[in-house]
Coordinates of C-alpha atoms in Angstrom, one line a residue:
X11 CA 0.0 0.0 0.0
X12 CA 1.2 3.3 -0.9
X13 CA 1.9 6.0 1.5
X14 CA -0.9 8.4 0.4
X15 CA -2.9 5.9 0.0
X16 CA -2.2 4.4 4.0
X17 CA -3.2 7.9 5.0
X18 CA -6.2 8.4 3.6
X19 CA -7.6 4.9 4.9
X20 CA -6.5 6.5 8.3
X21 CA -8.4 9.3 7.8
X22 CA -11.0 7.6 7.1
X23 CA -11.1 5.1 10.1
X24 CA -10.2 8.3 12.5
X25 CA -13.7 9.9 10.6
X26 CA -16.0 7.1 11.2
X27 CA -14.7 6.4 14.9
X28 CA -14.9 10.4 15.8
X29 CA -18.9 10.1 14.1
X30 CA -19.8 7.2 16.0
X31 CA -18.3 7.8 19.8
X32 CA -21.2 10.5 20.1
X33 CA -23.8 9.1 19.1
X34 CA -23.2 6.7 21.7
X35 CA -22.5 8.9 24.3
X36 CA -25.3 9.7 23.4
X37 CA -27.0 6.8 23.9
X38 CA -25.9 5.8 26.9
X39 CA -27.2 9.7 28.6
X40 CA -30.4 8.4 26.8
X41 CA -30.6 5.1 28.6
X42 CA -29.8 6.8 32.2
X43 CA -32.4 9.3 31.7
X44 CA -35.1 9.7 34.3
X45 CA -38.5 9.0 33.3
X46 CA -41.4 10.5 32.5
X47 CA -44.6 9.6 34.5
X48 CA -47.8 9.8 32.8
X49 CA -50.9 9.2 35.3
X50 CA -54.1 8.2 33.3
X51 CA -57.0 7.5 35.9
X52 CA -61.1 7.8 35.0
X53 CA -63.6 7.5 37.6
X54 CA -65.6 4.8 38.1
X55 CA -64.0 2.8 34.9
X56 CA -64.8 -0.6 35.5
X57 CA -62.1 -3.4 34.6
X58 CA -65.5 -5.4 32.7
X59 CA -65.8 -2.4 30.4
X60 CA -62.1 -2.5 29.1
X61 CA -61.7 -4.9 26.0
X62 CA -57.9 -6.3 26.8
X63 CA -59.9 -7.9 30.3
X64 CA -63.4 -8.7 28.4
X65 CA -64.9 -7.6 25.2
X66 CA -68.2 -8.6 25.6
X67 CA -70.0 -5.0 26.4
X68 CA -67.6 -3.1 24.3
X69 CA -64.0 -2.6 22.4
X70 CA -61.6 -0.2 23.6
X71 CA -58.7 -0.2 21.2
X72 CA -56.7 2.6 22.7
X73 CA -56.7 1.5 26.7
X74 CA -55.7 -2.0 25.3
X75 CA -53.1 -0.7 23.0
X76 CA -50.6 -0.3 26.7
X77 CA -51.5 -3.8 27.6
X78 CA -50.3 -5.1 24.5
X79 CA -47.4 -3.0 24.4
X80 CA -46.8 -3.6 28.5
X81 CA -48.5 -5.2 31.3
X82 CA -51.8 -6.6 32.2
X83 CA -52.6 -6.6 35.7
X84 CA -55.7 -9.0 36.7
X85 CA -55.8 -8.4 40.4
X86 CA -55.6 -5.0 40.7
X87 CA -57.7 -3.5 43.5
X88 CA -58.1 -0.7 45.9
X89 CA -57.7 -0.6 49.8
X90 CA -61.4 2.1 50.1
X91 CA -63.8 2.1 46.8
X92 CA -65.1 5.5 46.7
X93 CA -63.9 8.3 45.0
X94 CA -62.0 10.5 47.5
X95 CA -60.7 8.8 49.8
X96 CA -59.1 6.3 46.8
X97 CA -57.7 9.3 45.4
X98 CA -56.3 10.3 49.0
X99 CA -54.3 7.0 49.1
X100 CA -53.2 7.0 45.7
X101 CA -51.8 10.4 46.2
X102 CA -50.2 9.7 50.1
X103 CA -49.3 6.0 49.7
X104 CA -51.5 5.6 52.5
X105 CA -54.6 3.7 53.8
X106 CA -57.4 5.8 54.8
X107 CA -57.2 5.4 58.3
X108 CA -53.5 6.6 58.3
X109 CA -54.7 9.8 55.6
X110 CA -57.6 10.6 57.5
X111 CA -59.6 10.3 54.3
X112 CA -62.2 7.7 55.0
X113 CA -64.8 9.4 53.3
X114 CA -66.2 11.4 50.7
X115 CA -67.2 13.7 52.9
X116 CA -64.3 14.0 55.5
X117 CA -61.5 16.8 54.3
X118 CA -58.3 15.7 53.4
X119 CA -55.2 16.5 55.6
X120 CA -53.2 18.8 53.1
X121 CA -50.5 19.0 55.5
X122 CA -49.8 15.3 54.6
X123 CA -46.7 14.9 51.9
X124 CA -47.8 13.5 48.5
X125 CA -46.1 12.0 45.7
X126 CA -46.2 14.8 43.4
X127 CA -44.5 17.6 45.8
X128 CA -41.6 14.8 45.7
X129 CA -41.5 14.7 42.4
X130 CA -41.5 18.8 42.1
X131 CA -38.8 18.6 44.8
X132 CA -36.5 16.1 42.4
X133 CA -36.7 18.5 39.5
X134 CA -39.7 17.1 37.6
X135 CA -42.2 19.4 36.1
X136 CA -45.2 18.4 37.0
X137 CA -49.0 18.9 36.1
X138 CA -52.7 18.0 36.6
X139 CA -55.9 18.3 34.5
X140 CA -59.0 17.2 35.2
X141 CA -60.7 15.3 38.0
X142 CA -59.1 15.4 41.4
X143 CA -62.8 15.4 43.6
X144 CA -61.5 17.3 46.5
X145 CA -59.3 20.3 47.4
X146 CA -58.5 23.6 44.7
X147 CA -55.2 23.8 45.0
X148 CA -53.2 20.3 44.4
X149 CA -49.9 20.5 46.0
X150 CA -46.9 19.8 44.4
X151 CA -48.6 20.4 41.0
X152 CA -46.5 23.4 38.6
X153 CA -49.3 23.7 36.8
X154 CA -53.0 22.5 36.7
X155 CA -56.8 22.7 35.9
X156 CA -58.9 20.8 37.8
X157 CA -63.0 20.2 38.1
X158 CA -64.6 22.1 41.1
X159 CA -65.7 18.2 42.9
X160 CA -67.4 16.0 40.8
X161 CA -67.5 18.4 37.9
X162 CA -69.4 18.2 34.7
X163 CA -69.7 16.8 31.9
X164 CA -70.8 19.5 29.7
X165 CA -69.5 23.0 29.5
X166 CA -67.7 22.3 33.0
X167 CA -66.4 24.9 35.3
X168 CA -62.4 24.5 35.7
X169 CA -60.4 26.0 38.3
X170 CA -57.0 26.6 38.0
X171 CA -54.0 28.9 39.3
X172 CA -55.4 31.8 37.3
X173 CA -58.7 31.6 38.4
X174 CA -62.2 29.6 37.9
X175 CA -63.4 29.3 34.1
X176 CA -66.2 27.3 32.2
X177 CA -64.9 26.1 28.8
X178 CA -67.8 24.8 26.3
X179 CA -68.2 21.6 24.9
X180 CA -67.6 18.0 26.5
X181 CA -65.6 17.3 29.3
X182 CA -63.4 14.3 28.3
X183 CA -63.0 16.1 25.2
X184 CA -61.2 19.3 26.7
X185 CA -60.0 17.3 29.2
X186 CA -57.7 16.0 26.9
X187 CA -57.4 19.3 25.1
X188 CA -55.8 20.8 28.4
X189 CA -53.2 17.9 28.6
X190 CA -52.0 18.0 24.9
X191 CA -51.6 21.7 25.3
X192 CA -49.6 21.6 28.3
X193 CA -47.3 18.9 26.8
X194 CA -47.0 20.5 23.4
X195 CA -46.6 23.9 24.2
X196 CA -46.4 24.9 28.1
X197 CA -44.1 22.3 29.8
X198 CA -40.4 22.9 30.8
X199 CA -38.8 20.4 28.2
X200 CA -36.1 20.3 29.8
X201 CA -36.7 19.0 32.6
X202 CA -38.4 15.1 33.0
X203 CA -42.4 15.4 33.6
X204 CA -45.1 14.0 35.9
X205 CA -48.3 14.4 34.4
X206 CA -51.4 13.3 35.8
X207 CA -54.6 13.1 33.2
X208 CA -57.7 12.5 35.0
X209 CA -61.1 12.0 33.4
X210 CA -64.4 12.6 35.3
X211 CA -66.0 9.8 32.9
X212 CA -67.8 7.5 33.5
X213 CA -69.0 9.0 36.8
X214 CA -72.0 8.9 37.4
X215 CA -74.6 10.3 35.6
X216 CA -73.3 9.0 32.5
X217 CA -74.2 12.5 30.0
X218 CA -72.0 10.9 26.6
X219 CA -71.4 13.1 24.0
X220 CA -74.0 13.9 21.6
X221 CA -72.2 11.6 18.9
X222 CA -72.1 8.6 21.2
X223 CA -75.2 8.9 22.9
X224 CA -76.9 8.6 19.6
X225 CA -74.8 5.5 18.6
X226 CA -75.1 3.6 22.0
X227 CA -78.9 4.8 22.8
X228 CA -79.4 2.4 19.6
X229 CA -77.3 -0.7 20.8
X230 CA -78.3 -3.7 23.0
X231 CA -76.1 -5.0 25.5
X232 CA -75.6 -8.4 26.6
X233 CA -77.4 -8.9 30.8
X234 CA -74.9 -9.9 33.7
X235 CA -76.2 -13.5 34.1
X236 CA -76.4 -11.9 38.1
X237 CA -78.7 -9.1 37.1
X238 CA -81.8 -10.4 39.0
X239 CA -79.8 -12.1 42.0
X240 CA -81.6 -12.6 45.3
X241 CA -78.7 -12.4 47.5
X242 CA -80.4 -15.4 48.9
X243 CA -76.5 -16.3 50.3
X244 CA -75.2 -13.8 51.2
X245 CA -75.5 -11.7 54.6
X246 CA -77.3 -8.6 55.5
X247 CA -75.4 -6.3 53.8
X248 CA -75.9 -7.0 50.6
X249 CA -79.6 -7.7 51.2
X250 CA -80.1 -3.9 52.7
X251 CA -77.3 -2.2 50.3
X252 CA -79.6 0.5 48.1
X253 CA -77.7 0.4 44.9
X254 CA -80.2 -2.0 42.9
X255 CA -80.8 -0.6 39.0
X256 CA -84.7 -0.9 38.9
X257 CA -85.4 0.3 42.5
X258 CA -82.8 3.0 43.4
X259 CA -81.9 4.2 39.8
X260 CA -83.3 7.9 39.3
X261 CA -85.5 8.1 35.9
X262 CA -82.4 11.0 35.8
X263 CA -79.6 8.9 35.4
X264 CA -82.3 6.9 32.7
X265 CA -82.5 10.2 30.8
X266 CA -86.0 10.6 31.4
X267 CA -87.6 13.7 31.7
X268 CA -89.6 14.3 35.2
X269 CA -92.7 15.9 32.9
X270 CA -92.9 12.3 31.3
X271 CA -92.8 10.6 34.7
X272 CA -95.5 12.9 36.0
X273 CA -97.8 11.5 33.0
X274 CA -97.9 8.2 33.8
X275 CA -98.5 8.9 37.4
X276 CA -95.2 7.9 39.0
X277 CA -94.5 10.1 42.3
X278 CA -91.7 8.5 43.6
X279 CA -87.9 10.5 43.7
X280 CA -89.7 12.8 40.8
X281 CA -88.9 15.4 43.1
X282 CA -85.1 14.7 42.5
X283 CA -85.7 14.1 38.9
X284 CA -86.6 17.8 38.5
X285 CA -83.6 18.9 41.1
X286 CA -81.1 16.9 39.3
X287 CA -82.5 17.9 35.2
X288 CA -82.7 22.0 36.7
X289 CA -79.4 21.7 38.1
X290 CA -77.2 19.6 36.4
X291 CA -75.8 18.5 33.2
X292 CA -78.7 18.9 31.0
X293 CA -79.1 22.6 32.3
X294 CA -75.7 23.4 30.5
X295 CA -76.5 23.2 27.7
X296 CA -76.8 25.9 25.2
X297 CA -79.3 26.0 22.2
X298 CA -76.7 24.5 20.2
X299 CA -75.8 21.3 22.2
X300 CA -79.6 21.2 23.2
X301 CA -80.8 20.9 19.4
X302 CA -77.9 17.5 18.8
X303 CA -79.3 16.0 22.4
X304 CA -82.8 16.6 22.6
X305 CA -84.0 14.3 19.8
X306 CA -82.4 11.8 21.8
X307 CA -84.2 12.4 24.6
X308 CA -87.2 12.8 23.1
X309 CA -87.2 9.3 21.4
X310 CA -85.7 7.7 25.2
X311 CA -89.0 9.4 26.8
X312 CA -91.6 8.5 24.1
X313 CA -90.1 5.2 24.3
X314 CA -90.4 4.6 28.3
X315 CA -94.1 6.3 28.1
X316 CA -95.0 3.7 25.7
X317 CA -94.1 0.7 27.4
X318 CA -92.9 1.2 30.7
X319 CA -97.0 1.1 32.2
X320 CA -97.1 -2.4 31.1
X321 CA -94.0 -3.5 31.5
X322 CA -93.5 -6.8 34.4
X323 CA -91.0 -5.5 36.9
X324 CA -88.1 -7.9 35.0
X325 CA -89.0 -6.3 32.1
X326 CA -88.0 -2.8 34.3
X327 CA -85.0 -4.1 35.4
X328 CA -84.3 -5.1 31.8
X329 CA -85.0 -1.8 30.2
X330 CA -83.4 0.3 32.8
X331 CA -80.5 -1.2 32.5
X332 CA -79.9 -1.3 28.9
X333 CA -80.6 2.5 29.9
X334 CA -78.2 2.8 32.5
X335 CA -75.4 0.3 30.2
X336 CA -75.8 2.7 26.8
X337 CA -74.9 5.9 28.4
X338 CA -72.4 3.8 30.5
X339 CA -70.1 2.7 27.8
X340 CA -70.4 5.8 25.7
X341 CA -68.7 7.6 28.0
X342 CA -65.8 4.8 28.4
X343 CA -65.9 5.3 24.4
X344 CA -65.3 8.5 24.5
X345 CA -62.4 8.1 27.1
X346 CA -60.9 5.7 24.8
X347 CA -60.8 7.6 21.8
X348 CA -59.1 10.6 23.9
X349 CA -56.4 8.2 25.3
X350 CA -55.7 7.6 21.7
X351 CA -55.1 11.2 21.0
X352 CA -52.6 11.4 24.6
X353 CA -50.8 8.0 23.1
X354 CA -50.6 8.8 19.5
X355 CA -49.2 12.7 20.8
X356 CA -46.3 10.8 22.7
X357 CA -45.4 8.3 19.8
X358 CA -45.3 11.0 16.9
X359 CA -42.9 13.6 19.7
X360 CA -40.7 11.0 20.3
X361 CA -41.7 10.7 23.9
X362 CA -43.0 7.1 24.1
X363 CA -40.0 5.7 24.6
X364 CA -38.9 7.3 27.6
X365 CA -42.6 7.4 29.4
X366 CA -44.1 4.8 31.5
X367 CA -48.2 5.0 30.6
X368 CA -50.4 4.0 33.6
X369 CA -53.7 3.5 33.2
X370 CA -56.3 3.0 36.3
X371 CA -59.7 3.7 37.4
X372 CA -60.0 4.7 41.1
X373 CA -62.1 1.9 41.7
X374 CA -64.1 -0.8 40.0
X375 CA -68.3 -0.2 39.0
X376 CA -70.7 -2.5 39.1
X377 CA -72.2 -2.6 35.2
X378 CA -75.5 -4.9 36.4
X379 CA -73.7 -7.4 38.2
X380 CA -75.7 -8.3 41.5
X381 CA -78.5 -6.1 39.9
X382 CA -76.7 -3.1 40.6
X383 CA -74.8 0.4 40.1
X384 CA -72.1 2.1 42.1
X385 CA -69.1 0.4 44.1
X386 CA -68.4 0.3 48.0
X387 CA -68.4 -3.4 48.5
X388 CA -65.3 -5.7 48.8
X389 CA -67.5 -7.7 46.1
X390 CA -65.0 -8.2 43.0
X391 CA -66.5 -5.9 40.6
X392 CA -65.8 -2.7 42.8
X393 CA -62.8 -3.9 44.6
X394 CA -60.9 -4.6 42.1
X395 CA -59.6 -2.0 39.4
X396 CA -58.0 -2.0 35.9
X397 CA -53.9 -1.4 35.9
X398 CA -52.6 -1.1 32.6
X399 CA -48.7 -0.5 32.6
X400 CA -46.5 0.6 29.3
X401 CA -42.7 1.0 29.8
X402 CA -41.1 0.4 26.7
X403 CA -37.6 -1.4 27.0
X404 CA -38.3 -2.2 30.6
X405 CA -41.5 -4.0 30.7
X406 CA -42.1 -6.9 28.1
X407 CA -45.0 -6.3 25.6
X408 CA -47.9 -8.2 25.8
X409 CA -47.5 -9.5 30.1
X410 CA -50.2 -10.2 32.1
X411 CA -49.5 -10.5 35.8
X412 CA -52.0 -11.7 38.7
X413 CA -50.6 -10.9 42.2
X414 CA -52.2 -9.0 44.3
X415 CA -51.5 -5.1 44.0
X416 CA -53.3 -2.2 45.0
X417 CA -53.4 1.1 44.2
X418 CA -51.6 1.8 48.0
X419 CA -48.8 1.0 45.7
X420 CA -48.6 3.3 42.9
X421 CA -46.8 6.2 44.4
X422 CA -44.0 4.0 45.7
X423 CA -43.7 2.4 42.3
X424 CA -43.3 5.9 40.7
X425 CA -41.3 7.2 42.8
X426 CA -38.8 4.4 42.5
X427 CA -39.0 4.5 38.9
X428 CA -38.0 7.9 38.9
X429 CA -35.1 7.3 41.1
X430 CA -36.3 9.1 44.4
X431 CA -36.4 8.5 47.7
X432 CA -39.6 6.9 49.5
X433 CA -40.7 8.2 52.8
X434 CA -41.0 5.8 55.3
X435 CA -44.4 6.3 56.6
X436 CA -45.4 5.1 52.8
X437 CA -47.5 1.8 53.3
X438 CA -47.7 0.4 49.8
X439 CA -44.9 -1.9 48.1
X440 CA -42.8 -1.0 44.5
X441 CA -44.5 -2.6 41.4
X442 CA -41.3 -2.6 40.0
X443 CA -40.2 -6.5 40.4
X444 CA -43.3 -6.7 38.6
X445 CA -43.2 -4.8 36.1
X446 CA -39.5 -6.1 35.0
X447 CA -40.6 -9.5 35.6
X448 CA -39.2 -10.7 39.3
X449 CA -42.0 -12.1 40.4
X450 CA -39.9 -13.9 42.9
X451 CA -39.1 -10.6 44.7
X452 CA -42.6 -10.2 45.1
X453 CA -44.0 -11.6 48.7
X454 CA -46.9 -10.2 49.4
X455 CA -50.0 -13.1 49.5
X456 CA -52.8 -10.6 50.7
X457 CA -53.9 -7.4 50.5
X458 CA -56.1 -5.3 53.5
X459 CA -59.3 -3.1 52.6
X460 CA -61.7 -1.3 54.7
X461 CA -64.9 0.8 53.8
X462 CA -66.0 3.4 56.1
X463 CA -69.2 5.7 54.4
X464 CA -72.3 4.6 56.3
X465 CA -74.6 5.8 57.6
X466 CA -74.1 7.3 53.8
X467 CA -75.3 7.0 50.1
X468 CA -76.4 3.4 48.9
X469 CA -76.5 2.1 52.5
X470 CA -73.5 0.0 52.4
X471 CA -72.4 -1.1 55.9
X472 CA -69.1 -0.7 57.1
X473 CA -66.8 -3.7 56.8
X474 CA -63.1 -4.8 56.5
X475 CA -61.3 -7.7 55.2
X476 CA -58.5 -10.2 53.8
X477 CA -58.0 -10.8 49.9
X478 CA -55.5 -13.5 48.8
X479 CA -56.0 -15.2 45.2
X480 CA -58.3 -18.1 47.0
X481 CA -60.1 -16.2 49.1
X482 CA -61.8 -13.4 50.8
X483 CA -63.2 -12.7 54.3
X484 CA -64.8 -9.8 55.0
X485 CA -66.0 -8.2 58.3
X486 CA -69.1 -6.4 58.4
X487 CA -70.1 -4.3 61.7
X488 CA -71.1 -0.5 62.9
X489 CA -75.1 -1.6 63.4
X490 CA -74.8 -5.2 62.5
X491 CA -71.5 -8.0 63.2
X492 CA -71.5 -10.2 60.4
X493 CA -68.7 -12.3 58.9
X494 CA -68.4 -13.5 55.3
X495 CA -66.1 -15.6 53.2
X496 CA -65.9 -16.0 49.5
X497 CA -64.0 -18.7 47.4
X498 CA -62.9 -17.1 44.6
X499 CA -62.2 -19.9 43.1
X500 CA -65.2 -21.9 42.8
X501 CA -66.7 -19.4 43.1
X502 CA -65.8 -16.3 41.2
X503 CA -69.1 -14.6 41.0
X504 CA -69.3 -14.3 44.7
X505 CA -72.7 -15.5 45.0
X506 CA -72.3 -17.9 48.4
X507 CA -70.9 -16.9 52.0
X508 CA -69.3 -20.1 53.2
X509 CA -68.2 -18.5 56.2
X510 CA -70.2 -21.1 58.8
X511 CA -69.5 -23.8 55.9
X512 CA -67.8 -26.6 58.3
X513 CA -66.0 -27.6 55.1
X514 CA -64.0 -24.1 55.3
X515 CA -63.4 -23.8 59.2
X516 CA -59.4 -24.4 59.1
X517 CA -59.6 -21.3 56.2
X518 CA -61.7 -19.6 58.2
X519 CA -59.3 -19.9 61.3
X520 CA -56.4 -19.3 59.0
X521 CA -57.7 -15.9 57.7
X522 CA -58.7 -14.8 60.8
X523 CA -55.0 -14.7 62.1
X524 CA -53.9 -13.3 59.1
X525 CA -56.3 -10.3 59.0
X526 CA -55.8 -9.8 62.4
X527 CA -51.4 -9.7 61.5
X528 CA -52.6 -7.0 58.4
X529 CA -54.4 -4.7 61.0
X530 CA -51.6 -4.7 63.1
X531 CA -49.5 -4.3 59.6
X532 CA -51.0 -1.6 58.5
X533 CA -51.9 0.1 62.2
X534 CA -55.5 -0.6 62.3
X535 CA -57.4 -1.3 65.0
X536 CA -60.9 -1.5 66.7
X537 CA -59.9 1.4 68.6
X538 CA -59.0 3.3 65.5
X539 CA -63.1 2.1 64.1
X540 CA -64.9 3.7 67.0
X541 CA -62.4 6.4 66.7
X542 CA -63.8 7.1 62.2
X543 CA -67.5 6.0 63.5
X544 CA -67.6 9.2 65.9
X545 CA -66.3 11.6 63.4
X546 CA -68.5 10.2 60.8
X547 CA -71.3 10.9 62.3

């Protein structure tokens, strides 16, 4: 080789060497980066209406797209399922009796630490929109716009560091409007994020869009094969709970008007009826949104006038709630199609890779199951959630996992992710074995959960219990002391209490001592019980 000819192949090899040590210093900053959290909770989203856990009521293509790309989880729950106080523990790591947050009603201790001011503290940028339920000035939170309590769903009221507003149109809708506008074009992109999207849908009561509510007013949906249980089995509780479709189901929520319930002499709750139609959703809106929704209603009315007289009261139960189910799943529709927009947004900015995607509900709903609406119980359908997890390069596409995790644990599990310390008083454990697939780290066999709101809406009666993947005993007290067990195995519908079943009295005994090792876990105590009934009241 000539001489010339040596150096220019030198030249070239010193070229391509000085190109490529960049890039993959590069790389290697990439890989180390802290990152993003992106919070994505609805209210009242029940795991039955998501298609990647059951598509028999409906297909949500979006909420399933993070399951296939990450994790599945199947035994998801919550320690308290009602909206606040699940919020309260998501927020502080913390069961309600250590928050202070049993209740809807009770105010929340905002001298208490939550996840997001550590986050702010670490150097994240952080941010809220939409449904928080309770307090106006999130802490922690660089910037935000959240609903005044349960909000609504159209032309909602918004308040924010600036001030209240009212933004027309529908609230899922702007919802996500606010969130791609703070990512986009308001966030310090310089800086890692912590965003927390949180849709009021499908709260209760269940106003879809005018596009959807025409499409799903015309659909038929498939009964719980429960819808007209007895609760022949089952304790007082669920015999006195007043959460039953047909009975405690406001012509409202049906989408009735009170003039129409007046005609065929019906009396009862019409009172409400008009309360809830003057003050609420339907009152919003203006002669615009009124002209898209009112042939809908008109057609729901004329229908119910025309049969409901006659109608046997199955055939009630049945028509209420294909009502109730319609309006239901258009508003988990609509949440879909808007977590598209957030998840399509983070792919074409090149953010996906580098954000882990949660998606939750802050507790289950029951869609007809038991013959009812609503949640409280330690019953599967509101005790357990949905958790959807995406982490791209860290969690394998496509998992499902089944241990038993609560949503005590997601603030722990982000703030681990994110490299930050975890306070000690925190009472949840790290998903993240999980998540990258340890499930030998993972020890936990049972989880602790404790309801507190009665005397209070739907009459459910105060009760505690044990979950493990076999089984669940539950204490009910307060007025009555009443002890149930469920084998969620044989049987998954919970429809028999086998606590006094001599066939179960060595699980019985052996649940017993572990609930009794989980109050003492978890610092609960009878004392503590008298302690929440007092203030309650």
């Amino acid at each position: 080789m000539k001489i010339k000819d040596l150096i220019t192949f030198l030249i070239l090899i010193l070229t391509f060497v000085s190109c490529k040590t960049p890039n993959k210093e590069k790389h290697q900053k990439k890989s180390t980066k802290r990152p993003n959290i992106l919070f994505m909770m609805s209210d009242d989203h029940a795991y039955q209406a998501i298609s990647a856990y059951s598509n028999k009521l409906i297909k949500t293509p979006n909420i399933d797209r993070i399951a296939n790309e990450g994790i599945l989880f199947t035994n998801a729950c919550v320690t308290n399922s009602i909206c606040a106080p699940s919020r309260a523990t998501i927020l502080t790591g913390k069961h309600s009796h250590i928050n202070g947050k049993i209740n809807n009603i009770m105010p929340f201790d905002s001298t208490q630490v939550t996840f997001p001011q550590l986050f702010q503290e670490a150097g994240y940028t952080t941010a809220m929109f939409g449904k928080l339920h309770f307090g106006n000035n999130p802490k922690g939170i660089d910037d935000f716009m959240i609903l005044p309590g349960q909000g609504h769903y159209i032309n909602p009221d918004f308040i924010s560091q600036k001030g209240d507003t009212t933004i027309t149109g529908y609230v899922t809708d702007i919802i996500t409007d606010l969130t791609l506008n703070w990512l986009d074009k308001k966030r310090d992109k310089e800086k890692p994020f912590m965003l927390m999207y949180l849709h009021k849908a499908p709260h209760r009561a269940w106003w879809p869009s005018p596009e959807k509510f025409k499409e799903f007013s015309q659909r038929t949906f498939p009964e719980p094969a429960t819808l007209f249980d007895d609760y022949n089995n089952r304790g007082l509780a669920a015999k006195t709970a007043k959460m039953n479709i047909r009975d405690q189901m406001l012509s409202y929520d049906n989408k009735v008007f009170p003039e129409a319930i007046e005609e065929i002499g019906m009396t009862n709750n019409n009172a409400r009826n008009k309360n809830y139609f003057k003050r609420a959703d339907f009152s919003r809106l203006n002669p615009k949104q009124k002209s898209m929704y009112k042939p809908i209603l008109d057609s729901i009315t004329q229908d119910f006038k025309m049969h409901w007289p006659t109608m046997s009261n199955q055939e009630k139960m049945s028509w209420q709630y294909q009502r109730y189910i319609q309006d239901y799943l258009a508003c988990v529709s609509s949440v879909d199609d808007n977590v598209g927009r957030v998840l399509d947004y983070l792919d074409e900015n090149g953010l996906a890779e580098n954000t882990i995607v949660i998606y939750t509900s802050d507790q289950g709903f029951y869609l007809g199951e038991h013959g009812w609406f609503d949640k409280r119980f330690i019953y599967n359908e509101s005790f357990k959630t949905p958790l959807l997890i995406r982490w791209p390069n860290q969690i394998t596409a496509g998992t499902t996992n089944d241990e038993m995790v609560q949503n005590l644990d997601f603030a722990q599990t982000f703030l681990e992710a994110a490299q930050i310390k975890t306070p000690n008083d925190m009472q949840g454990e790290s998903l993240m074995p999980l998540l990258k697939g340890n499930t030998l780290q993972w020890n936990r066999e049972s989880v602790y959960y404790h309801y507190y709101e009665y005397p209070g809406g739907h009459s459910v009666k105060r009760h505690y219990g044990i979950v493990t993947k076999e089984y669940k005993l539950a204490h009910f007290y307060y007025d009555i002391d009443e002890w149930e067990l469920y084998d969620r195995i044989k049987d998954p519908q919970e429809m028999t209490n086998v606590y006094n079943n001599p066939a179960y009295a060595s699980i019985v005994a052996k649940l017993h001592k572990k609930l009794d090792k989980l109050r003492l876990k978890y610092k609960d105590s009878p004392k503590l019980d008298q302690k929440y009934i007092g203030i309650a009241k």
